[in-house]
């Protein structure tokens, strides 16, 4: 148990530091880390990925709440967009958890790998789409799509929301603030849904609420919150090559995604 706690604390500290430094989510670290942890615990292989993607959103709940409140106080978010997008996000996240419950672990790994590769490619390219008119009518369906994909893969979905809002023509600071605030309903809906759909699943480890493994939640969340402050302070260093670091982290994400994909296809 001590070794498990050390792995969780180290992983949470790394995720928090990178989140504060680069503003990136930690799913490409958290989910593979939890996957290895659950495999090492000797759990049935078909439960491993479900527990990993079910626990991942619960680790960012408090961080998402703090982020939401901070952006709300600073006014760097569009409440009209938040209100129109949140219902779709909640439905999509709940639907994603239900769908994940009925997908075998190998297929869920392949889906996670594909999403991570696409997200990492966006980071490497630094993709900022040209604004287009008429996209404001798609807040609800886009919310459903992002919420569903986020729930299926354990990611926060903020990168996809930033891209869409920029594409819809909103100011960049509003895109970042609103997308970050939308991570709260994504994390909350995903966590509650994975608790519900996994409630009566046999062979889950002790201290689990459905597919949410509580030691994993708190073991990752607390050091992540502490190290996010250190990362955020370093992010203000004027000589920090943020763009190069993001591309490097994107390259790491592609490597992780391809490794998971090859492992799942070879199984």
PDB file of C-alpha atoms in Angstrom:
ATOM      1  CA  UNK A   1       0.000   0.000   0.000  1.00  0.00           C
ATOM      2  CA  UNK A   2       2.919   2.352   0.779  1.00  0.00           C
ATOM      3  CA  UNK A   3       4.408   1.796  -2.692  1.00  0.00           C
ATOM      4  CA  UNK A   4       1.007   2.513  -4.263  1.00  0.00           C
ATOM      5  CA  UNK A   5       0.715   5.756  -2.304  1.00  0.00           C
ATOM      6  CA  UNK A   6       4.208   6.849  -3.401  1.00  0.00           C
ATOM      7  CA  UNK A   7       3.336   6.245  -7.061  1.00  0.00           C
ATOM      8  CA  UNK A   8       0.111   8.233  -6.726  1.00  0.00           C
ATOM      9  CA  UNK A   9       1.776  11.146  -4.921  1.00  0.00           C
ATOM     10  CA  UNK A  10       4.592  11.359  -7.482  1.00  0.00           C
ATOM     11  CA  UNK A  11       2.161  11.121 -10.401  1.00  0.00           C
ATOM     12  CA  UNK A  12      -0.154  13.731  -8.888  1.00  0.00           C
ATOM     13  CA  UNK A  13       2.754  16.114  -8.253  1.00  0.00           C
ATOM     14  CA  UNK A  14       3.935  15.768 -11.863  1.00  0.00           C
ATOM     15  CA  UNK A  15       0.442  16.322 -13.263  1.00  0.00           C
ATOM     16  CA  UNK A  16      -0.135  19.373 -11.063  1.00  0.00           C
ATOM     17  CA  UNK A  17       3.208  20.914 -11.964  1.00  0.00           C
ATOM     18  CA  UNK A  18       2.634  20.484 -15.707  1.00  0.00           C
ATOM     19  CA  UNK A  19      -0.923  21.780 -15.405  1.00  0.00           C
ATOM     20  CA  UNK A  20       0.241  24.931 -13.648  1.00  0.00           C
ATOM     21  CA  UNK A  21       3.215  25.383 -15.972  1.00  0.00           C
ATOM     22  CA  UNK A  22       1.622  24.692 -19.350  1.00  0.00           C
ATOM     23  CA  UNK A  23      -2.113  24.770 -18.702  1.00  0.00           C
ATOM     24  CA  UNK A  24      -2.521  21.211 -19.998  1.00  0.00           C
ATOM     25  CA  UNK A  25      -4.649  18.429 -18.591  1.00  0.00           C
ATOM     26  CA  UNK A  26      -3.052  15.406 -16.980  1.00  0.00           C
ATOM     27  CA  UNK A  27      -5.112  12.580 -18.480  1.00  0.00           C
ATOM     28  CA  UNK A  28      -2.235  11.355 -20.651  1.00  0.00           C
ATOM     29  CA  UNK A  29      -0.286  10.787 -17.415  1.00  0.00           C
ATOM     30  CA  UNK A  30      -3.059   9.941 -14.951  1.00  0.00           C
ATOM     31  CA  UNK A  31      -4.896   7.295 -16.996  1.00  0.00           C
ATOM     32  CA  UNK A  32      -1.793   5.249 -18.002  1.00  0.00           C
ATOM     33  CA  UNK A  33      -0.482   5.571 -14.430  1.00  0.00           C
ATOM     34  CA  UNK A  34      -3.744   4.273 -12.974  1.00  0.00           C
ATOM     35  CA  UNK A  35      -3.814   1.554 -15.631  1.00  0.00           C
ATOM     36  CA  UNK A  36      -0.394   0.315 -14.502  1.00  0.00           C
ATOM     37  CA  UNK A  37      -1.413   0.626 -10.847  1.00  0.00           C
ATOM     38  CA  UNK A  38      -4.583  -1.428 -11.238  1.00  0.00           C
ATOM     39  CA  UNK A  39      -2.792  -4.040 -13.347  1.00  0.00           C
ATOM     40  CA  UNK A  40      -0.157  -4.337 -10.609  1.00  0.00           C
ATOM     41  CA  UNK A  41      -2.924  -4.860  -8.041  1.00  0.00           C
ATOM     42  CA  UNK A  42      -3.942  -7.986  -9.939  1.00  0.00           C
ATOM     43  CA  UNK A  43      -7.390  -6.742 -10.930  1.00  0.00           C
ATOM     44  CA  UNK A  44      -9.216  -8.378 -13.857  1.00  0.00           C
ATOM     45  CA  UNK A  45      -7.865  -6.831 -17.055  1.00  0.00           C
ATOM     46  CA  UNK A  46     -11.325  -5.947 -18.319  1.00  0.00           C
ATOM     47  CA  UNK A  47     -11.847  -3.681 -15.283  1.00  0.00           C
ATOM     48  CA  UNK A  48      -8.489  -1.914 -15.381  1.00  0.00           C
ATOM     49  CA  UNK A  49      -9.227   0.709 -18.066  1.00  0.00           C
ATOM     50  CA  UNK A  50     -12.742   1.321 -16.748  1.00  0.00           C
ATOM     51  CA  UNK A  51     -11.349   2.094 -13.297  1.00  0.00           C
ATOM     52  CA  UNK A  52      -8.627   4.289 -14.812  1.00  0.00           C
ATOM     53  CA  UNK A  53     -10.962   6.479 -16.888  1.00  0.00           C
ATOM     54  CA  UNK A  54     -13.558   6.472 -14.076  1.00  0.00           C
ATOM     55  CA  UNK A  55     -11.106   7.646 -11.428  1.00  0.00           C
ATOM     56  CA  UNK A  56      -9.288  10.213 -13.608  1.00  0.00           C
ATOM     57  CA  UNK A  57     -12.050  12.890 -13.700  1.00  0.00           C
ATOM     58  CA  UNK A  58     -12.531  12.645  -9.925  1.00  0.00           C
ATOM     59  CA  UNK A  59      -8.906  13.705  -9.404  1.00  0.00           C
ATOM     60  CA  UNK A  60      -9.542  17.133 -10.953  1.00  0.00           C
ATOM     61  CA  UNK A  61     -12.874  17.907  -9.238  1.00  0.00           C
ATOM     62  CA  UNK A  62     -11.503  20.310  -6.623  1.00  0.00           C
ATOM     63  CA  UNK A  63      -9.043  21.859  -9.071  1.00  0.00           C
ATOM     64  CA  UNK A  64     -11.890  22.346 -11.547  1.00  0.00           C
ATOM     65  CA  UNK A  65     -13.991  24.031  -8.844  1.00  0.00           C
ATOM     66  CA  UNK A  66     -11.160  26.412  -7.905  1.00  0.00           C
ATOM     67  CA  UNK A  67     -10.559  27.169 -11.600  1.00  0.00           C
ATOM     68  CA  UNK A  68     -14.255  27.822 -12.145  1.00  0.00           C
ATOM     69  CA  UNK A  69     -14.460  30.265  -9.222  1.00  0.00           C
ATOM     70  CA  UNK A  70     -11.235  32.030 -10.217  1.00  0.00           C
ATOM     71  CA  UNK A  71     -12.339  32.666 -13.791  1.00  0.00           C
ATOM     72  CA  UNK A  72     -15.795  33.722 -12.604  1.00  0.00           C
ATOM     73  CA  UNK A  73     -14.262  36.315 -10.257  1.00  0.00           C
ATOM     74  CA  UNK A  74     -11.914  37.623 -12.959  1.00  0.00           C
ATOM     75  CA  UNK A  75     -14.717  37.891 -15.491  1.00  0.00           C
ATOM     76  CA  UNK A  76     -12.685  35.986 -18.085  1.00  0.00           C
ATOM     77  CA  UNK A  77     -15.573  33.783 -19.147  1.00  0.00           C
ATOM     78  CA  UNK A  78     -18.792  33.985 -21.082  1.00  0.00           C
ATOM     79  CA  UNK A  79     -21.705  33.012 -18.854  1.00  0.00           C
ATOM     80  CA  UNK A  80     -24.068  32.838 -21.826  1.00  0.00           C
ATOM     81  CA  UNK A  81     -21.816  30.238 -23.486  1.00  0.00           C
ATOM     82  CA  UNK A  82     -21.384  28.342 -20.199  1.00  0.00           C
ATOM     83  CA  UNK A  83     -25.158  28.111 -19.679  1.00  0.00           C
ATOM     84  CA  UNK A  84     -25.816  26.936 -23.256  1.00  0.00           C
ATOM     85  CA  UNK A  85     -22.995  24.378 -23.305  1.00  0.00           C
ATOM     86  CA  UNK A  86     -23.310  22.837 -19.823  1.00  0.00           C
ATOM     87  CA  UNK A  87     -26.566  20.859 -20.405  1.00  0.00           C
ATOM     88  CA  UNK A  88     -25.014  19.162 -23.440  1.00  0.00           C
ATOM     89  CA  UNK A  89     -21.823  18.450 -21.497  1.00  0.00           C
ATOM     90  CA  UNK A  90     -23.737  16.806 -18.641  1.00  0.00           C
ATOM     91  CA  UNK A  91     -25.760  14.619 -21.007  1.00  0.00           C
ATOM     92  CA  UNK A  92     -22.681  13.716 -23.027  1.00  0.00           C
ATOM     93  CA  UNK A  93     -20.575  12.880 -19.954  1.00  0.00           C
ATOM     94  CA  UNK A  94     -23.328  10.692 -18.495  1.00  0.00           C
ATOM     95  CA  UNK A  95     -23.829   8.979 -21.851  1.00  0.00           C
ATOM     96  CA  UNK A  96     -20.084   8.466 -22.239  1.00  0.00           C
ATOM     97  CA  UNK A  97     -19.871   6.688 -18.864  1.00  0.00           C
ATOM     98  CA  UNK A  98     -22.819   4.438 -19.741  1.00  0.00           C
ATOM     99  CA  UNK A  99     -21.265   3.614 -23.112  1.00  0.00           C
ATOM    100  CA  UNK A 100     -17.869   2.921 -21.503  1.00  0.00           C
ATOM    101  CA  UNK A 101     -19.548   0.489 -19.099  1.00  0.00           C
ATOM    102  CA  UNK A 102     -20.679  -1.590 -22.091  1.00  0.00           C
ATOM    103  CA  UNK A 103     -17.346  -1.455 -23.957  1.00  0.00           C
ATOM    104  CA  UNK A 104     -14.675  -4.051 -23.265  1.00  0.00           C
ATOM    105  CA  UNK A 105     -11.421  -2.848 -21.723  1.00  0.00           C
ATOM    106  CA  UNK A 106      -9.331  -3.375 -24.875  1.00  0.00           C
ATOM    107  CA  UNK A 107     -11.631  -1.245 -27.038  1.00  0.00           C
ATOM    108  CA  UNK A 108     -11.691   1.447 -24.350  1.00  0.00           C
ATOM    109  CA  UNK A 109      -7.871   1.523 -24.377  1.00  0.00           C
ATOM    110  CA  UNK A 110      -7.845   1.918 -28.171  1.00  0.00           C
ATOM    111  CA  UNK A 111     -10.339   4.795 -27.950  1.00  0.00           C
ATOM    112  CA  UNK A 112      -8.320   6.502 -25.218  1.00  0.00           C
ATOM    113  CA  UNK A 113      -5.112   6.163 -27.261  1.00  0.00           C
ATOM    114  CA  UNK A 114      -6.769   7.685 -30.348  1.00  0.00           C
ATOM    115  CA  UNK A 115      -8.105  10.681 -28.386  1.00  0.00           C
ATOM    116  CA  UNK A 116      -4.729  11.308 -26.721  1.00  0.00           C
ATOM    117  CA  UNK A 117      -2.923  11.187 -30.088  1.00  0.00           C
ATOM    118  CA  UNK A 118      -5.343  13.743 -31.596  1.00  0.00           C
ATOM    119  CA  UNK A 119      -5.071  16.041 -28.542  1.00  0.00           C
ATOM    120  CA  UNK A 120      -1.272  15.808 -28.589  1.00  0.00           C
ATOM    121  CA  UNK A 121      -1.248  16.639 -32.298  1.00  0.00           C
ATOM    122  CA  UNK A 122      -3.221  19.802 -31.545  1.00  0.00           C
ATOM    123  CA  UNK A 123      -0.638  20.788 -28.930  1.00  0.00           C
ATOM    124  CA  UNK A 124       2.293  20.171 -31.273  1.00  0.00           C
ATOM    125  CA  UNK A 125       0.741  22.257 -34.046  1.00  0.00           C
ATOM    126  CA  UNK A 126      -0.511  24.984 -31.702  1.00  0.00           C
ATOM    127  CA  UNK A 127      -3.736  24.928 -33.700  1.00  0.00           C
ATOM    128  CA  UNK A 128      -5.776  28.167 -33.522  1.00  0.00           C
ATOM    129  CA  UNK A 129      -8.647  28.082 -36.021  1.00  0.00           C
ATOM    130  CA  UNK A 130      -9.890  31.092 -37.939  1.00  0.00           C
ATOM    131  CA  UNK A 131     -13.165  32.455 -36.544  1.00  0.00           C
ATOM    132  CA  UNK A 132     -16.331  31.534 -38.422  1.00  0.00           C
ATOM    133  CA  UNK A 133     -19.832  32.913 -37.998  1.00  0.00           C
ATOM    134  CA  UNK A 134     -22.918  30.815 -37.297  1.00  0.00           C
ATOM    135  CA  UNK A 135     -21.279  28.309 -34.935  1.00  0.00           C
ATOM    136  CA  UNK A 136     -23.010  29.738 -31.851  1.00  0.00           C
ATOM    137  CA  UNK A 137     -26.033  27.554 -32.635  1.00  0.00           C
ATOM    138  CA  UNK A 138     -23.982  24.402 -31.948  1.00  0.00           C
ATOM    139  CA  UNK A 139     -23.154  24.897 -28.257  1.00  0.00           C
ATOM    140  CA  UNK A 140     -25.449  22.081 -27.103  1.00  0.00           C
ATOM    141  CA  UNK A 141     -24.365  19.369 -29.596  1.00  0.00           C
ATOM    142  CA  UNK A 142     -20.692  20.326 -29.250  1.00  0.00           C
ATOM    143  CA  UNK A 143     -21.100  20.135 -25.472  1.00  0.00           C
ATOM    144  CA  UNK A 144     -22.570  16.641 -25.831  1.00  0.00           C
ATOM    145  CA  UNK A 145     -19.732  15.529 -28.109  1.00  0.00           C
ATOM    146  CA  UNK A 146     -16.943  16.932 -25.924  1.00  0.00           C
ATOM    147  CA  UNK A 147     -18.598  15.680 -22.729  1.00  0.00           C
ATOM    148  CA  UNK A 148     -19.000  12.201 -24.210  1.00  0.00           C
ATOM    149  CA  UNK A 149     -15.419  11.956 -25.475  1.00  0.00           C
ATOM    150  CA  UNK A 150     -14.059  13.386 -22.215  1.00  0.00           C
ATOM    151  CA  UNK A 151     -16.017  10.866 -20.158  1.00  0.00           C
ATOM    152  CA  UNK A 152     -14.972   7.948 -22.365  1.00  0.00           C
ATOM    153  CA  UNK A 153     -11.284   8.830 -22.119  1.00  0.00           C
ATOM    154  CA  UNK A 154     -10.949  10.471 -18.689  1.00  0.00           C
ATOM    155  CA  UNK A 155      -9.767  13.829 -20.100  1.00  0.00           C
ATOM    156  CA  UNK A 156     -11.044  17.267 -19.067  1.00  0.00           C
ATOM    157  CA  UNK A 157     -12.074  18.310 -22.599  1.00  0.00           C
ATOM    158  CA  UNK A 158     -10.853  21.892 -22.196  1.00  0.00           C
ATOM    159  CA  UNK A 159      -8.496  21.814 -25.195  1.00  0.00           C
ATOM    160  CA  UNK A 160     -11.323  20.825 -27.545  1.00  0.00           C
ATOM    161  CA  UNK A 161     -13.604  23.497 -26.086  1.00  0.00           C
ATOM    162  CA  UNK A 162     -10.940  26.199 -26.475  1.00  0.00           C
ATOM    163  CA  UNK A 163     -10.520  25.263 -30.137  1.00  0.00           C
ATOM    164  CA  UNK A 164     -14.277  25.321 -30.780  1.00  0.00           C
ATOM    165  CA  UNK A 165     -14.850  28.650 -29.005  1.00  0.00           C
ATOM    166  CA  UNK A 166     -11.961  30.247 -30.898  1.00  0.00           C
ATOM    167  CA  UNK A 167     -13.442  28.852 -34.102  1.00  0.00           C
ATOM    168  CA  UNK A 168     -16.787  30.418 -33.121  1.00  0.00           C
ATOM    169  CA  UNK A 169     -15.115  33.836 -32.967  1.00  0.00           C
ATOM    170  CA  UNK A 170     -14.758  34.558 -29.243  1.00  0.00           C
ATOM    171  CA  UNK A 171     -11.817  36.475 -27.787  1.00  0.00           C
ATOM    172  CA  UNK A 172      -8.947  34.177 -26.811  1.00  0.00           C
ATOM    173  CA  UNK A 173      -9.059  35.056 -23.083  1.00  0.00           C
ATOM    174  CA  UNK A 174     -12.814  34.313 -23.032  1.00  0.00           C
ATOM    175  CA  UNK A 175     -12.192  31.002 -24.815  1.00  0.00           C
ATOM    176  CA  UNK A 176      -9.598  29.909 -22.256  1.00  0.00           C
ATOM    177  CA  UNK A 177     -11.583  31.074 -19.230  1.00  0.00           C
ATOM    178  CA  UNK A 178     -14.910  29.622 -20.368  1.00  0.00           C
ATOM    179  CA  UNK A 179     -13.388  26.296 -21.426  1.00  0.00           C
ATOM    180  CA  UNK A 180     -11.545  26.001 -18.103  1.00  0.00           C
ATOM    181  CA  UNK A 181     -14.767  26.724 -16.190  1.00  0.00           C
ATOM    182  CA  UNK A 182     -16.589  24.070 -18.228  1.00  0.00           C
ATOM    183  CA  UNK A 183     -14.140  21.478 -16.866  1.00  0.00           C
ATOM    184  CA  UNK A 184     -16.187  21.523 -13.640  1.00  0.00           C
ATOM    185  CA  UNK A 185     -19.457  20.101 -15.091  1.00  0.00           C
ATOM    186  CA  UNK A 186     -17.402  17.663 -17.195  1.00  0.00           C
ATOM    187  CA  UNK A 187     -15.505  16.336 -14.153  1.00  0.00           C
ATOM    188  CA  UNK A 188     -18.555  16.304 -11.890  1.00  0.00           C
ATOM    189  CA  UNK A 189     -20.895  14.611 -14.376  1.00  0.00           C
ATOM    190  CA  UNK A 190     -18.252  12.044 -15.384  1.00  0.00           C
ATOM    191  CA  UNK A 191     -17.389  11.187 -11.770  1.00  0.00           C
ATOM    192  CA  UNK A 192     -21.002  10.749 -10.647  1.00  0.00           C
ATOM    193  CA  UNK A 193     -21.857   8.745 -13.770  1.00  0.00           C
ATOM    194  CA  UNK A 194     -18.919   6.348 -13.330  1.00  0.00           C
ATOM    195  CA  UNK A 195     -19.918   5.876  -9.704  1.00  0.00           C
ATOM    196  CA  UNK A 196     -23.459   5.006 -10.744  1.00  0.00           C
ATOM    197  CA  UNK A 197     -22.788   2.646 -13.669  1.00  0.00           C
ATOM    198  CA  UNK A 198     -20.089   0.735 -11.780  1.00  0.00           C
ATOM    199  CA  UNK A 199     -21.912   0.520  -8.452  1.00  0.00           C
ATOM    200  CA  UNK A 200     -22.774  -3.205  -8.560  1.00  0.00           C
ATOM    201  CA  UNK A 201     -19.811  -4.401 -10.618  1.00  0.00           C
ATOM    202  CA  UNK A 202     -18.107  -7.356  -8.879  1.00  0.00           C
ATOM    203  CA  UNK A 203     -14.349  -7.670  -8.198  1.00  0.00           C
ATOM    204  CA  UNK A 204     -13.761  -3.937  -7.763  1.00  0.00           C
ATOM    205  CA  UNK A 205     -10.988  -3.059  -5.263  1.00  0.00           C
ATOM    206  CA  UNK A 206     -11.739  -1.944  -1.712  1.00  0.00           C
ATOM    207  CA  UNK A 207     -12.530   1.753  -1.180  1.00  0.00           C
ATOM    208  CA  UNK A 208     -14.135   2.045  -4.621  1.00  0.00           C
ATOM    209  CA  UNK A 209     -17.396   3.838  -5.329  1.00  0.00           C
ATOM    210  CA  UNK A 210     -18.364   2.241  -8.598  1.00  0.00           C
ATOM    211  CA  UNK A 211     -15.525   2.799 -11.042  1.00  0.00           C
ATOM    212  CA  UNK A 212     -14.018   5.572  -8.864  1.00  0.00           C
ATOM    213  CA  UNK A 213     -11.096   4.360  -6.724  1.00  0.00           C
ATOM    214  CA  UNK A 214     -10.984   6.770  -3.775  1.00  0.00           C
ATOM    215  CA  UNK A 215      -7.310   6.243  -2.752  1.00  0.00           C
ATOM    216  CA  UNK A 216      -6.397   7.080  -6.344  1.00  0.00           C
ATOM    217  CA  UNK A 217      -8.591  10.184  -6.261  1.00  0.00           C
ATOM    218  CA  UNK A 218      -7.086  11.700  -3.121  1.00  0.00           C
ATOM    219  CA  UNK A 219      -3.560  10.351  -3.684  1.00  0.00           C
ATOM    220  CA  UNK A 220      -3.398  12.187  -7.014  1.00  0.00           C
ATOM    221  CA  UNK A 221      -5.521  15.229  -6.200  1.00  0.00           C
ATOM    222  CA  UNK A 222      -3.721  16.609  -3.127  1.00  0.00           C
ATOM    223  CA  UNK A 223      -0.133  16.695  -4.496  1.00  0.00           C
ATOM    224  CA  UNK A 224      -1.517  17.894  -7.837  1.00  0.00           C
ATOM    225  CA  UNK A 225      -3.130  20.920  -6.199  1.00  0.00           C
ATOM    226  CA  UNK A 226       0.073  21.771  -4.282  1.00  0.00           C
ATOM    227  CA  UNK A 227       2.416  21.454  -7.246  1.00  0.00           C
ATOM    228  CA  UNK A 228       0.089  23.369  -9.569  1.00  0.00           C
ATOM    229  CA  UNK A 229       1.004  26.500  -7.596  1.00  0.00           C
ATOM    230  CA  UNK A 230       4.726  25.908  -8.194  1.00  0.00           C
ATOM    231  CA  UNK A 231       4.110  25.299 -11.896  1.00  0.00           C
ATOM    232  CA  UNK A 232       2.011  28.453 -12.202  1.00  0.00           C
ATOM    233  CA  UNK A 233       4.771  30.541 -10.577  1.00  0.00           C
ATOM    234  CA  UNK A 234       7.393  29.148 -12.944  1.00  0.00           C
ATOM    235  CA  UNK A 235       5.065  29.861 -15.889  1.00  0.00           C
ATOM    236  CA  UNK A 236       5.562  33.597 -15.264  1.00  0.00           C
ATOM    237  CA  UNK A 237       9.316  33.349 -15.799  1.00  0.00           C
ATOM    238  CA  UNK A 238       9.864  35.594 -18.860  1.00  0.00           C
ATOM    239  CA  UNK A 239      12.457  33.326 -20.487  1.00  0.00           C
ATOM    240  CA  UNK A 240      10.376  30.164 -20.223  1.00  0.00           C
ATOM    241  CA  UNK A 241       9.935  28.622 -23.725  1.00  0.00           C
ATOM    242  CA  UNK A 242       6.242  27.769 -23.239  1.00  0.00           C
ATOM    243  CA  UNK A 243       5.524  26.967 -26.901  1.00  0.00           C
ATOM    244  CA  UNK A 244       8.511  24.619 -27.123  1.00  0.00           C
ATOM    245  CA  UNK A 245       7.535  22.911 -23.855  1.00  0.00           C
ATOM    246  CA  UNK A 246       3.981  22.408 -25.078  1.00  0.00           C
ATOM    247  CA  UNK A 247       5.252  20.863 -28.304  1.00  0.00           C
ATOM    248  CA  UNK A 248       7.557  18.627 -26.274  1.00  0.00           C
ATOM    249  CA  UNK A 249       4.687  17.535 -24.031  1.00  0.00           C
ATOM    250  CA  UNK A 250       2.578  16.966 -27.138  1.00  0.00           C
ATOM    251  CA  UNK A 251       5.329  14.727 -28.511  1.00  0.00           C
ATOM    252  CA  UNK A 252       5.321  12.814 -25.231  1.00  0.00           C
ATOM    253  CA  UNK A 253       1.544  12.445 -25.549  1.00  0.00           C
ATOM    254  CA  UNK A 254       1.856  10.998 -29.051  1.00  0.00           C
ATOM    255  CA  UNK A 255       4.408   8.495 -27.726  1.00  0.00           C
ATOM    256  CA  UNK A 256       2.084   7.508 -24.858  1.00  0.00           C
ATOM    257  CA  UNK A 257      -0.910   7.193 -27.184  1.00  0.00           C
ATOM    258  CA  UNK A 258       0.963   5.055 -29.715  1.00  0.00           C
ATOM    259  CA  UNK A 259       2.373   2.842 -26.961  1.00  0.00           C
ATOM    260  CA  UNK A 260      -1.118   2.226 -25.540  1.00  0.00           C
ATOM    261  CA  UNK A 261      -2.514   1.658 -29.016  1.00  0.00           C
ATOM    262  CA  UNK A 262       0.131  -0.934 -29.958  1.00  0.00           C
ATOM    263  CA  UNK A 263      -0.263  -2.666 -26.571  1.00  0.00           C
ATOM    264  CA  UNK A 264      -4.042  -2.892 -26.970  1.00  0.00           C
ATOM    265  CA  UNK A 265      -3.868  -4.096 -30.581  1.00  0.00           C
ATOM    266  CA  UNK A 266      -1.263  -6.728 -29.680  1.00  0.00           C
ATOM    267  CA  UNK A 267      -3.324  -8.098 -26.772  1.00  0.00           C
TER     268      UNK A 267
END
